[in-house]
Amino acid sequence: MWVDIAESYVEANTWEERKRFGKALDAALVLVSASQKREAA
């Protein structure tokens, strides 16, 4: 559900825009995860 809200917020209306948003979101989550692992170490 929150992904739908985020897509709406960034106005990702077409399939291509949603796909691009999904890739950007995945990349951001990977960066956050890596950052959290570095902080925990």
N, CA, C and O atoms as a CHARMM CRD file, in Angstrom:
* protein
*
  164
    1    1 MET  N      0.81100  -1.19500   0.00000 PROA 1      0.00000
    2    1 MET  CA     0.00000   0.00000   0.00000 PROA 1      0.00000
    3    1 MET  C      0.86000   1.26700   0.00000 PROA 1      0.00000
    4    1 MET  O      0.55700   2.21600  -0.72300 PROA 1      0.00000
    5    2 TRP  N      1.92300   1.29100   0.80000 PROA 2      0.00000
    6    2 TRP  CA     2.73300   2.50500   0.85400 PROA 2      0.00000
    7    2 TRP  C      3.45400   2.76500  -0.46300 PROA 2      0.00000
    8    2 TRP  O      3.77000   3.91200  -0.78000 PROA 2      0.00000
    9    3 VAL  N      3.71500   1.71100  -1.23100 PROA 3      0.00000
   10    3 VAL  CA     4.34100   1.91400  -2.54200 PROA 3      0.00000
   11    3 VAL  C      3.35700   2.61700  -3.47100 PROA 3      0.00000
   12    3 VAL  O      3.75400   3.48500  -4.24900 PROA 3      0.00000
   13    4 ASP  N      2.08300   2.25300  -3.40000 PROA 4      0.00000
   14    4 ASP  CA     1.06200   2.94200  -4.20500 PROA 4      0.00000
   15    4 ASP  C      0.99300   4.41700  -3.85300 PROA 4      0.00000
   16    4 ASP  O      0.87200   5.26900  -4.73300 PROA 4      0.00000
   17    5 ILE  N      1.07100   4.71700  -2.55600 PROA 5      0.00000
   18    5 ILE  CA     1.03700   6.10700  -2.11400 PROA 5      0.00000
   19    5 ILE  C      2.25700   6.85500  -2.64500 PROA 5      0.00000
   20    5 ILE  O      2.13900   7.98400  -3.12200 PROA 5      0.00000
   21    6 ALA  N      3.42900   6.22500  -2.56300 PROA 6      0.00000
   22    6 ALA  CA     4.65500   6.85800  -3.04900 PROA 6      0.00000
   23    6 ALA  C      4.59700   7.08600  -4.55700 PROA 6      0.00000
   24    6 ALA  O      5.01100   8.14000  -5.03900 PROA 6      0.00000
   25    7 GLU  N      4.08400   6.09900  -5.31000 PROA 7      0.00000
   26    7 GLU  CA     3.94600   6.26600  -6.75900 PROA 7      0.00000
   27    7 GLU  C      3.01900   7.42800  -7.07500 PROA 7      0.00000
   28    7 GLU  O      3.27000   8.20500  -7.99600 PROA 7      0.00000
   29    8 SER  N      1.97300   7.53600  -6.32100 PROA 8      0.00000
   30    8 SER  CA     1.01900   8.63000  -6.49900 PROA 8      0.00000
   31    8 SER  C      1.69700   9.96600  -6.21600 PROA 8      0.00000
   32    8 SER  O      1.51400  10.93300  -6.95500 PROA 8      0.00000
   33    9 TYR  N      2.47900  10.01200  -5.14400 PROA 9      0.00000
   34    9 TYR  CA     3.15700  11.23700  -4.73400 PROA 9      0.00000
   35    9 TYR  C      4.11800  11.73000  -5.81000 PROA 9      0.00000
   36    9 TYR  O      4.18200  12.92800  -6.08400 PROA 9      0.00000
   37   10 VAL  N      4.86400  10.81200  -6.41900 PROA 10     0.00000
   38   10 VAL  CA     5.82900  11.20800  -7.45200 PROA 10     0.00000
   39   10 VAL  C      5.19100  11.24000  -8.84000 PROA 10     0.00000
   40   10 VAL  O      5.86800  11.45900  -9.84500 PROA 10     0.00000
   41   11 GLU  N      3.88700  11.01900  -8.87500 PROA 11     0.00000
   42   11 GLU  CA     3.11100  11.04600 -10.11900 PROA 11     0.00000
   43   11 GLU  C      3.61600  10.04600 -11.15400 PROA 11     0.00000
   44   11 GLU  O      3.73400  10.36500 -12.33700 PROA 11     0.00000
   45   12 ALA  N      3.91500   8.82400 -10.68800 PROA 12     0.00000
   46   12 ALA  CA     4.29800   7.73400 -11.58100 PROA 12     0.00000
   47   12 ALA  C      3.00700   7.06300 -12.03000 PROA 12     0.00000
   48   12 ALA  O      2.50900   6.15500 -11.36500 PROA 12     0.00000
   49   13 ASN  N      2.47100   7.50700 -13.15000 PROA 13     0.00000
   50   13 ASN  CA     1.15600   7.03800 -13.58500 PROA 13     0.00000
   51   13 ASN  C      1.20500   5.92400 -14.63000 PROA 13     0.00000
   52   13 ASN  O      0.33300   5.05600 -14.64800 PROA 13     0.00000
   53   14 THR  N      2.20000   5.93900 -15.48600 PROA 14     0.00000
   54   14 THR  CA     2.27800   4.92000 -16.52800 PROA 14     0.00000
   55   14 THR  C      3.10000   3.72900 -16.03900 PROA 14     0.00000
   56   14 THR  O      3.80600   3.81600 -15.03300 PROA 14     0.00000
   57   15 TRP  N      2.99700   2.62800 -16.76200 PROA 15     0.00000
   58   15 TRP  CA     3.75200   1.43500 -16.41000 PROA 15     0.00000
   59   15 TRP  C      5.25200   1.71600 -16.42200 PROA 15     0.00000
   60   15 TRP  O      5.97300   1.27400 -15.52800 PROA 15     0.00000
   61   16 GLU  N      5.72400   2.44600 -17.42700 PROA 16     0.00000
   62   16 GLU  CA     7.15400   2.76500 -17.51100 PROA 16     0.00000
   63   16 GLU  C      7.60500   3.59600 -16.31300 PROA 16     0.00000
   64   16 GLU  O      8.66200   3.33600 -15.73800 PROA 16     0.00000
   65   17 GLU  N      6.81000   4.59200 -15.93700 PROA 17     0.00000
   66   17 GLU  CA     7.15800   5.43300 -14.79500 PROA 17     0.00000
   67   17 GLU  C      7.16600   4.61300 -13.50300 PROA 17     0.00000
   68   17 GLU  O      8.03600   4.80300 -12.65400 PROA 17     0.00000
   69   18 ARG  N      6.21400   3.71700 -13.35600 PROA 18     0.00000
   70   18 ARG  CA     6.16600   2.86200 -12.16100 PROA 18     0.00000
   71   18 ARG  C      7.36500   1.93200 -12.11200 PROA 18     0.00000
   72   18 ARG  O      7.93900   1.70100 -11.04800 PROA 18     0.00000
   73   19 LYS  N      7.74000   1.39700 -13.27700 PROA 19     0.00000
   74   19 LYS  CA     8.88900   0.50200 -13.35000 PROA 19     0.00000
   75   19 LYS  C     10.17100   1.26100 -12.96900 PROA 19     0.00000
   76   19 LYS  O     11.00100   0.75300 -12.21500 PROA 19     0.00000
   77   20 ARG  N     10.31700   2.47200 -13.49400 PROA 20     0.00000
   78   20 ARG  CA    11.47200   3.30600 -13.17300 PROA 20     0.00000
   79   20 ARG  C     11.49100   3.64900 -11.67900 PROA 20     0.00000
   80   20 ARG  O     12.54100   3.61300 -11.03700 PROA 20     0.00000
   81   21 PHE  N     10.32300   3.98000 -11.14100 PROA 21     0.00000
   82   21 PHE  CA    10.22000   4.28700  -9.72000 PROA 21     0.00000
   83   21 PHE  C     10.60800   3.07500  -8.88200 PROA 21     0.00000
   84   21 PHE  O     11.32300   3.20800  -7.88800 PROA 21     0.00000
   85   22 GLY  N     10.14300   1.90200  -9.27700 PROA 22     0.00000
   86   22 GLY  CA    10.46700   0.67700  -8.55700 PROA 22     0.00000
   87   22 GLY  C     11.96400   0.41000  -8.52800 PROA 22     0.00000
   88   22 GLY  O     12.50400   0.01500  -7.49500 PROA 22     0.00000
   89   23 LYS  N     12.64200   0.62400  -9.65600 PROA 23     0.00000
   90   23 LYS  CA    14.08600   0.42900  -9.70900 PROA 23     0.00000
   91   23 LYS  C     14.80000   1.43700  -8.81900 PROA 23     0.00000
   92   23 LYS  O     15.74800   1.08100  -8.11900 PROA 23     0.00000
   93   24 ALA  N     14.35600   2.68900  -8.84000 PROA 24     0.00000
   94   24 ALA  CA    14.96500   3.71900  -8.00400 PROA 24     0.00000
   95   24 ALA  C     14.73400   3.41300  -6.52200 PROA 24     0.00000
   96   24 ALA  O     15.63000   3.59800  -5.69900 PROA 24     0.00000
   97   25 LEU  N     13.54200   2.94800  -6.19000 PROA 25     0.00000
   98   25 LEU  CA    13.22100   2.59400  -4.81100 PROA 25     0.00000
   99   25 LEU  C     14.09100   1.43200  -4.34600 PROA 25     0.00000
  100   25 LEU  O     14.62500   1.46300  -3.23700 PROA 25     0.00000
  101   26 ASP  N     14.23600   0.42000  -5.17300 PROA 26     0.00000
  102   26 ASP  CA    15.08700  -0.72600  -4.82400 PROA 26     0.00000
  103   26 ASP  C     16.52700  -0.27900  -4.58300 PROA 26     0.00000
  104   26 ASP  O     17.16100  -0.71800  -3.62300 PROA 26     0.00000
  105   27 ALA  N     17.04200   0.58400  -5.44500 PROA 27     0.00000
  106   27 ALA  CA    18.41500   1.07700  -5.29500 PROA 27     0.00000
  107   27 ALA  C     18.57000   1.86900  -3.99500 PROA 27     0.00000
  108   27 ALA  O     19.57800   1.73700  -3.30100 PROA 27     0.00000
  109   28 ALA  N     17.57700   2.68700  -3.67000 PROA 28     0.00000
  110   28 ALA  CA    17.63000   3.47100  -2.43400 PROA 28     0.00000
  111   28 ALA  C     17.58800   2.56100  -1.21400 PROA 28     0.00000
  112   28 ALA  O     18.29500   2.80700  -0.23700 PROA 28     0.00000
  113   29 LEU  N     16.77700   1.52200  -1.25700 PROA 29     0.00000
  114   29 LEU  CA    16.69000   0.59700  -0.12900 PROA 29     0.00000
  115   29 LEU  C     18.00100  -0.16100   0.07400 PROA 29     0.00000
  116   29 LEU  O     18.38200  -0.44800   1.20900 PROA 29     0.00000
  117   30 VAL  N     18.68400  -0.48300  -1.00400 PROA 30     0.00000
  118   30 VAL  CA    19.98300  -1.14900  -0.90700 PROA 30     0.00000
  119   30 VAL  C     20.98300  -0.21200  -0.22500 PROA 30     0.00000
  120   30 VAL  O     21.75500  -0.64400   0.63200 PROA 30     0.00000
  121   31 LEU  N     20.97000   1.06300  -0.60300 PROA 31     0.00000
  122   31 LEU  CA    21.87700   2.03100   0.01900 PROA 31     0.00000
  123   31 LEU  C     21.58100   2.20000   1.50600 PROA 31     0.00000
  124   31 LEU  O     22.50300   2.27100   2.31800 PROA 31     0.00000
  125   32 VAL  N     20.31900   2.26300   1.86100 PROA 32     0.00000
  126   32 VAL  CA    19.93600   2.39300   3.27100 PROA 32     0.00000
  127   32 VAL  C     20.38600   1.17300   4.05400 PROA 32     0.00000
  128   32 VAL  O     20.92500   1.30400   5.15300 PROA 32     0.00000
  129   33 SER  N     20.17200   0.00000   3.50300 PROA 33     0.00000
  130   33 SER  CA    20.56000  -1.22800   4.16800 PROA 33     0.00000
  131   33 SER  C     22.07200  -1.27200   4.38400 PROA 33     0.00000
  132   33 SER  O     22.52900  -1.64200   5.46500 PROA 33     0.00000
  133   34 ALA  N     22.84100  -0.90500   3.38300 PROA 34     0.00000
  134   34 ALA  CA    24.30100  -0.91100   3.48700 PROA 34     0.00000
  135   34 ALA  C     24.75000   0.10100   4.54300 PROA 34     0.00000
  136   34 ALA  O     25.66600  -0.17000   5.32000 PROA 34     0.00000
  137   35 SER  N     24.11300   1.24500   4.56500 PROA 35     0.00000
  138   35 SER  CA    24.45100   2.27600   5.54000 PROA 35     0.00000
  139   35 SER  C     24.16700   1.78700   6.95800 PROA 35     0.00000
  140   35 SER  O     24.96800   2.01700   7.86300 PROA 35     0.00000
  141   36 GLN  N     23.05100   1.12500   7.15500 PROA 36     0.00000
  142   36 GLN  CA    22.68600   0.61300   8.47200 PROA 36     0.00000
  143   36 GLN  C     23.67300  -0.47100   8.92900 PROA 36     0.00000
  144   36 GLN  O     24.01000  -0.55800  10.11000 PROA 36     0.00000
  145   37 LYS  N     24.12500  -1.28600   7.98600 PROA 37     0.00000
  146   37 LYS  CA    25.09200  -2.32800   8.33700 PROA 37     0.00000
  147   37 LYS  C     26.41900  -1.72100   8.76400 PROA 37     0.00000
  148   37 LYS  O     27.06000  -2.20400   9.69800 PROA 37     0.00000
  149   38 ARG  N     26.83300  -0.64700   8.06700 PROA 38     0.00000
  150   38 ARG  CA    28.09200   0.02300   8.42700 PROA 38     0.00000
  151   38 ARG  C     27.97600   0.65000   9.81100 PROA 38     0.00000
  152   38 ARG  O     28.92500   0.58800  10.59300 PROA 38     0.00000
  153   39 GLU  N     26.83800   1.24800  10.12600 PROA 39     0.00000
  154   39 GLU  CA    26.64100   1.88400  11.42300 PROA 39     0.00000
  155   39 GLU  C     26.63100   0.85100  12.54300 PROA 39     0.00000
  156   39 GLU  O     27.09600   1.13400  13.64700 PROA 39     0.00000
  157   40 ALA  N     26.11200  -0.32900  12.27600 PROA 40     0.00000
  158   40 ALA  CA    26.01100  -1.37200  13.29200 PROA 40     0.00000
  159   40 ALA  C     27.37100  -1.98900  13.58900 PROA 40     0.00000
  160   40 ALA  O     27.58800  -2.52900  14.67400 PROA 40     0.00000
  161   41 ALA  N     28.28300  -1.91000  12.63000 PROA 41     0.00000
  162   41 ALA  CA    29.59700  -2.55300  12.79300 PROA 41     0.00000
  163   41 ALA  C     30.54000  -1.71900  13.64400 PROA 41     0.00000
  164   41 ALA  O     31.68100  -2.12000  13.87500 PROA 41     0.00000
